[in-house]
GROMACS .gro file of C-alpha atoms in nm:
model
  227
    1UNK     CA    1   1.489  -1.814  -0.775
    2UNK     CA    2   1.191  -1.849  -0.539
    3UNK     CA    3   0.995  -2.172  -0.549
    4UNK     CA    4   0.658  -2.148  -0.723
    5UNK     CA    5   0.436  -1.934  -0.495
    6UNK     CA    6   0.132  -2.153  -0.550
    7UNK     CA    7   0.333  -2.444  -0.411
    8UNK     CA    8   0.392  -2.252  -0.088
    9UNK     CA    9   0.026  -2.155  -0.071
   10UNK     CA   10  -0.084  -2.515  -0.126
   11UNK     CA   11   0.135  -2.628   0.164
   12UNK     CA   12  -0.013  -2.360   0.390
   13UNK     CA   13  -0.368  -2.453   0.288
   14UNK     CA   14  -0.297  -2.823   0.343
   15UNK     CA   15  -0.198  -2.758   0.704
   16UNK     CA   16  -0.507  -2.544   0.756
   17UNK     CA   17  -0.724  -2.824   0.620
   18UNK     CA   18  -0.568  -3.075   0.859
   19UNK     CA   19  -0.644  -2.849   1.153
   20UNK     CA   20  -1.010  -2.815   1.055
   21UNK     CA   21  -1.039  -3.191   0.999
   22UNK     CA   22  -0.878  -3.285   1.331
   23UNK     CA   23  -1.075  -3.040   1.543
   24UNK     CA   24  -1.443  -3.065   1.456
   25UNK     CA   25  -1.526  -2.758   1.663
   26UNK     CA   26  -1.329  -2.548   1.416
   27UNK     CA   27  -1.520  -2.660   1.108
   28UNK     CA   28  -1.794  -2.395   1.138
   29UNK     CA   29  -1.513  -2.140   1.166
   30UNK     CA   30  -1.296  -2.279   0.890
   31UNK     CA   31  -1.214  -1.941   0.727
   32UNK     CA   32  -1.091  -1.804   1.060
   33UNK     CA   33  -0.890  -2.119   1.134
   34UNK     CA   34  -0.753  -2.117   0.780
   35UNK     CA   35  -0.635  -1.757   0.816
   36UNK     CA   36  -0.480  -1.823   1.159
   37UNK     CA   37  -0.280  -2.118   1.027
   38UNK     CA   38  -0.167  -1.929   0.719
   39UNK     CA   39  -0.055  -1.634   0.930
   40UNK     CA   40   0.133  -1.858   1.173
   41UNK     CA   41   0.307  -2.059   0.903
   42UNK     CA   42   0.392  -1.756   0.696
   43UNK     CA   43   0.527  -1.579   1.002
   44UNK     CA   44   0.756  -1.877   1.062
   45UNK     CA   45   0.871  -1.910   0.701
   46UNK     CA   46   0.870  -1.542   0.609
   47UNK     CA   47   1.242  -1.472   0.667
   48UNK     CA   48   1.342  -1.749   0.427
   49UNK     CA   49   1.080  -1.666   0.166
   50UNK     CA   50   1.149  -1.295   0.191
   51UNK     CA   51   1.520  -1.355   0.144
   52UNK     CA   52   1.458  -1.557  -0.170
   53UNK     CA   53   1.232  -1.294  -0.322
   54UNK     CA   54   1.465  -1.007  -0.226
   55UNK     CA   55   1.756  -1.183  -0.394
   56UNK     CA   56   1.550  -1.238  -0.708
   57UNK     CA   57   1.428  -0.878  -0.733
   58UNK     CA   58   1.726  -0.690  -0.593
   59UNK     CA   59   1.779  -0.491  -0.912
   60UNK     CA   60   1.421  -0.364  -0.920
   61UNK     CA   61   1.429  -0.282  -0.549
   62UNK     CA   62   1.752  -0.087  -0.587
   63UNK     CA   63   1.616   0.113  -0.878
   64UNK     CA   64   1.294   0.206  -0.697
   65UNK     CA   65   1.473   0.294  -0.374
   66UNK     CA   66   1.710   0.521  -0.565
   67UNK     CA   67   1.423   0.679  -0.756
   68UNK     CA   68   1.210   0.755  -0.450
   69UNK     CA   69   1.511   0.885  -0.256
   70UNK     CA   70   1.598   1.125  -0.539
   71UNK     CA   71   1.241   1.249  -0.552
   72UNK     CA   72   1.244   1.329  -0.180
   73UNK     CA   73   1.584   1.498  -0.193
   74UNK     CA   74   1.538   1.705  -0.509
   75UNK     CA   75   1.198   1.858  -0.458
   76UNK     CA   76   1.018   1.601  -0.670
   77UNK     CA   77   0.800   1.505  -0.376
   78UNK     CA   78   0.554   1.791  -0.423
   79UNK     CA   79   0.199   1.668  -0.491
   80UNK     CA   80   0.178   1.843  -0.826
   81UNK     CA   81   0.476   1.640  -0.948
   82UNK     CA   82   0.264   1.325  -0.918
   83UNK     CA   83  -0.028   1.469  -1.111
   84UNK     CA   84  -0.246   1.510  -0.802
   85UNK     CA   85  -0.538   1.743  -0.863
   86UNK     CA   86  -0.528   2.067  -0.662
   87UNK     CA   87  -0.844   1.970  -0.473
   88UNK     CA   88  -0.669   1.662  -0.333
   89UNK     CA   89  -0.337   1.825  -0.239
   90UNK     CA   90  -0.481   1.974   0.083
   91UNK     CA   91  -0.217   2.246   0.063
   92UNK     CA   92  -0.419   2.563   0.014
   93UNK     CA   93  -0.396   2.561  -0.366
   94UNK     CA   94  -0.769   2.492  -0.410
   95UNK     CA   95  -1.012   2.650  -0.483
   96UNK     CA   96  -0.768   2.939  -0.525
   97UNK     CA   97  -0.394   2.952  -0.467
   98UNK     CA   98  -0.327   3.125  -0.135
   99UNK     CA   99   0.017   3.244  -0.244
  100UNK     CA  100   0.223   3.019  -0.019
  101UNK     CA  101   0.559   2.902  -0.149
  102UNK     CA  102   0.609   2.548  -0.277
  103UNK     CA  103   0.788   2.418   0.033
  104UNK     CA  104   0.518   2.550   0.264
  105UNK     CA  105   0.249   2.387   0.050
  106UNK     CA  106   0.438   2.057   0.061
  107UNK     CA  107   0.459   2.074   0.440
  108UNK     CA  108   0.085   2.133   0.458
  109UNK     CA  109   0.016   1.832   0.235
  110UNK     CA  110   0.247   1.613   0.441
  111UNK     CA  111   0.084   1.726   0.763
  112UNK     CA  112  -0.268   1.646   0.647
  113UNK     CA  113  -0.168   1.308   0.503
  114UNK     CA  114   0.063   1.224   0.793
  115UNK     CA  115  -0.146   0.940   0.938
  116UNK     CA  116  -0.170   0.778   0.594
  117UNK     CA  117   0.204   0.817   0.539
  118UNK     CA  118   0.281   0.661   0.877
  119UNK     CA  119   0.053   0.369   0.793
  120UNK     CA  120   0.240   0.319   0.465
  121UNK     CA  121   0.570   0.333   0.656
  122UNK     CA  122   0.451   0.035   0.860
  123UNK     CA  123   0.401  -0.184   0.552
  124UNK     CA  124   0.733  -0.374   0.589
  125UNK     CA  125   0.649  -0.456   0.951
  126UNK     CA  126   0.345  -0.660   0.845
  127UNK     CA  127   0.491  -1.000   0.772
  128UNK     CA  128   0.213  -1.190   0.597
  129UNK     CA  129   0.089  -1.081   0.253
  130UNK     CA  130  -0.269  -1.089   0.381
  131UNK     CA  131  -0.188  -0.838   0.654
  132UNK     CA  132  -0.004  -0.619   0.403
  133UNK     CA  133  -0.299  -0.627   0.163
  134UNK     CA  134  -0.541  -0.537   0.442
  135UNK     CA  135  -0.317  -0.247   0.540
  136UNK     CA  136  -0.308  -0.119   0.181
  137UNK     CA  137  -0.686  -0.140   0.161
  138UNK     CA  138  -0.709   0.059   0.485
  139UNK     CA  139  -0.467   0.317   0.345
  140UNK     CA  140  -0.684   0.364   0.037
  141UNK     CA  141  -0.990   0.414   0.257
  142UNK     CA  142  -0.801   0.654   0.482
  143UNK     CA  143  -0.692   0.868   0.187
  144UNK     CA  144  -1.057   0.914   0.093
  145UNK     CA  145  -1.155   0.981   0.456
  146UNK     CA  146  -0.870   1.231   0.498
  147UNK     CA  147  -0.984   1.432   0.198
  148UNK     CA  148  -1.348   1.436   0.304
  149UNK     CA  149  -1.261   1.523   0.665
  150UNK     CA  150  -1.038   1.808   0.546
  151UNK     CA  151  -1.320   1.974   0.355
  152UNK     CA  152  -1.588   1.886   0.611
  153UNK     CA  153  -1.401   2.101   0.863
  154UNK     CA  154  -1.390   2.398   0.626
  155UNK     CA  155  -1.648   2.617   0.461
  156UNK     CA  156  -1.587   2.531   0.097
  157UNK     CA  157  -1.787   2.497  -0.221
  158UNK     CA  158  -1.657   2.147  -0.290
  159UNK     CA  159  -1.935   1.923  -0.414
  160UNK     CA  160  -1.958   1.546  -0.380
  161UNK     CA  161  -1.837   1.519  -0.738
  162UNK     CA  162  -1.532   1.733  -0.663
  163UNK     CA  163  -1.429   1.494  -0.385
  164UNK     CA  164  -1.483   1.171  -0.576
  165UNK     CA  165  -1.143   0.998  -0.579
  166UNK     CA  166  -1.112   0.806  -0.905
  167UNK     CA  167  -0.873   0.517  -0.966
  168UNK     CA  168  -0.635   0.755  -1.145
  169UNK     CA  169  -0.653   1.001  -0.856
  170UNK     CA  170  -0.582   0.724  -0.607
  171UNK     CA  171  -0.284   0.606  -0.812
  172UNK     CA  172  -0.127   0.953  -0.798
  173UNK     CA  173  -0.206   0.992  -0.428
  174UNK     CA  174  -0.059   0.651  -0.344
  175UNK     CA  175   0.255   0.739  -0.538
  176UNK     CA  176   0.290   1.056  -0.329
  177UNK     CA  177   0.226   0.868  -0.004
  178UNK     CA  178   0.475   0.596  -0.096
  179UNK     CA  179   0.755   0.841  -0.177
  180UNK     CA  180   0.679   1.022   0.149
  181UNK     CA  181   0.718   0.696   0.344
  182UNK     CA  182   1.089   0.602   0.325
  183UNK     CA  183   1.054   0.272   0.512
  184UNK     CA  184   0.797   0.146   0.262
  185UNK     CA  185   1.026   0.226  -0.030
  186UNK     CA  186   1.273  -0.044   0.068
  187UNK     CA  187   1.209  -0.367  -0.123
  188UNK     CA  188   0.883  -0.230  -0.260
  189UNK     CA  189   0.921  -0.431  -0.582
  190UNK     CA  190   0.972  -0.748  -0.379
  191UNK     CA  191   0.670  -0.673  -0.163
  192UNK     CA  192   0.450  -0.627  -0.468
  193UNK     CA  193   0.566  -0.958  -0.613
  194UNK     CA  194   0.499  -1.136  -0.283
  195UNK     CA  195   0.154  -0.979  -0.263
  196UNK     CA  196   0.070  -1.078  -0.617
  197UNK     CA  197   0.200  -1.429  -0.562
  198UNK     CA  198   0.016  -1.515  -0.244
  199UNK     CA  199  -0.314  -1.330  -0.280
  200UNK     CA  200  -0.463  -1.616  -0.476
  201UNK     CA  201  -0.794  -1.631  -0.292
  202UNK     CA  202  -1.057  -1.501  -0.535
  203UNK     CA  203  -1.245  -1.300  -0.273
  204UNK     CA  204  -0.927  -1.113  -0.187
  205UNK     CA  205  -0.779  -1.085  -0.534
  206UNK     CA  206  -1.104  -0.943  -0.672
  207UNK     CA  207  -1.202  -0.751  -0.360
  208UNK     CA  208  -1.088  -0.441  -0.178
  209UNK     CA  209  -0.745  -0.583  -0.097
  210UNK     CA  210  -0.681  -0.686  -0.456
  211UNK     CA  211  -0.781  -0.342  -0.579
  212UNK     CA  212  -0.546  -0.177  -0.329
  213UNK     CA  213  -0.253  -0.397  -0.431
  214UNK     CA  214  -0.322  -0.334  -0.800
  215UNK     CA  215  -0.341   0.040  -0.738
  216UNK     CA  216  -0.010   0.042  -0.551
  217UNK     CA  217   0.147  -0.150  -0.838
  218UNK     CA  218   0.006   0.108  -1.078
  219UNK     CA  219   0.141   0.386  -0.854
  220UNK     CA  220   0.490   0.235  -0.873
  221UNK     CA  221   0.465   0.219  -1.252
  222UNK     CA  222   0.351   0.582  -1.245
  223UNK     CA  223   0.665   0.674  -1.049
  224UNK     CA  224   0.883   0.499  -1.306
  225UNK     CA  225   0.725   0.705  -1.584
  226UNK     CA  226   0.794   1.022  -1.387
  227UNK     CA  227   1.165   0.938  -1.358
   0.00000   0.00000   0.00000
């Protein structure tokens, strides 16, 4: 089993503190120095830590990978299957269905959310949990921007209220984006555990990054209930 995550974090923070103490010029920039040291140390230790976590959560990872693969292969990837409101599907089904078949509507949704899906696909490539959390926060922002940009370029009657993405809406949208991003579906349970274990800084845990991580975790739970 992995060593206690807080122990790892304490070691990283200790090294960051030494750096700030030794180099007085860095003291006014302690948060930046702290982050740089944490990133460097985590980058060095990540293969070992990742291996420990993957071994511990292999069963959960296997289940989620199988689930998301089945959804992609059996037509369960369509936005409506995730409970996404028509206005957020960006597939021509709102404000009135344009009569396109289900596969065509799915392709339209995937096309409009493509940049968000590609960003989600890059999640495993970000080694430190802080970089992963920042990416997830950016993905949540980009989902909102994608929706607003879609309707801004069209003459629609959508009001500001119509385009307000609630936490429940974001959960469904993230579930759709995750399933549409095969690379991100590998070891997703492990990645969530790592994120939850190392995002101990209050400003992050309670801020935008913490919200994004919590929403992705909720999206994964949502997928499990859809199975």
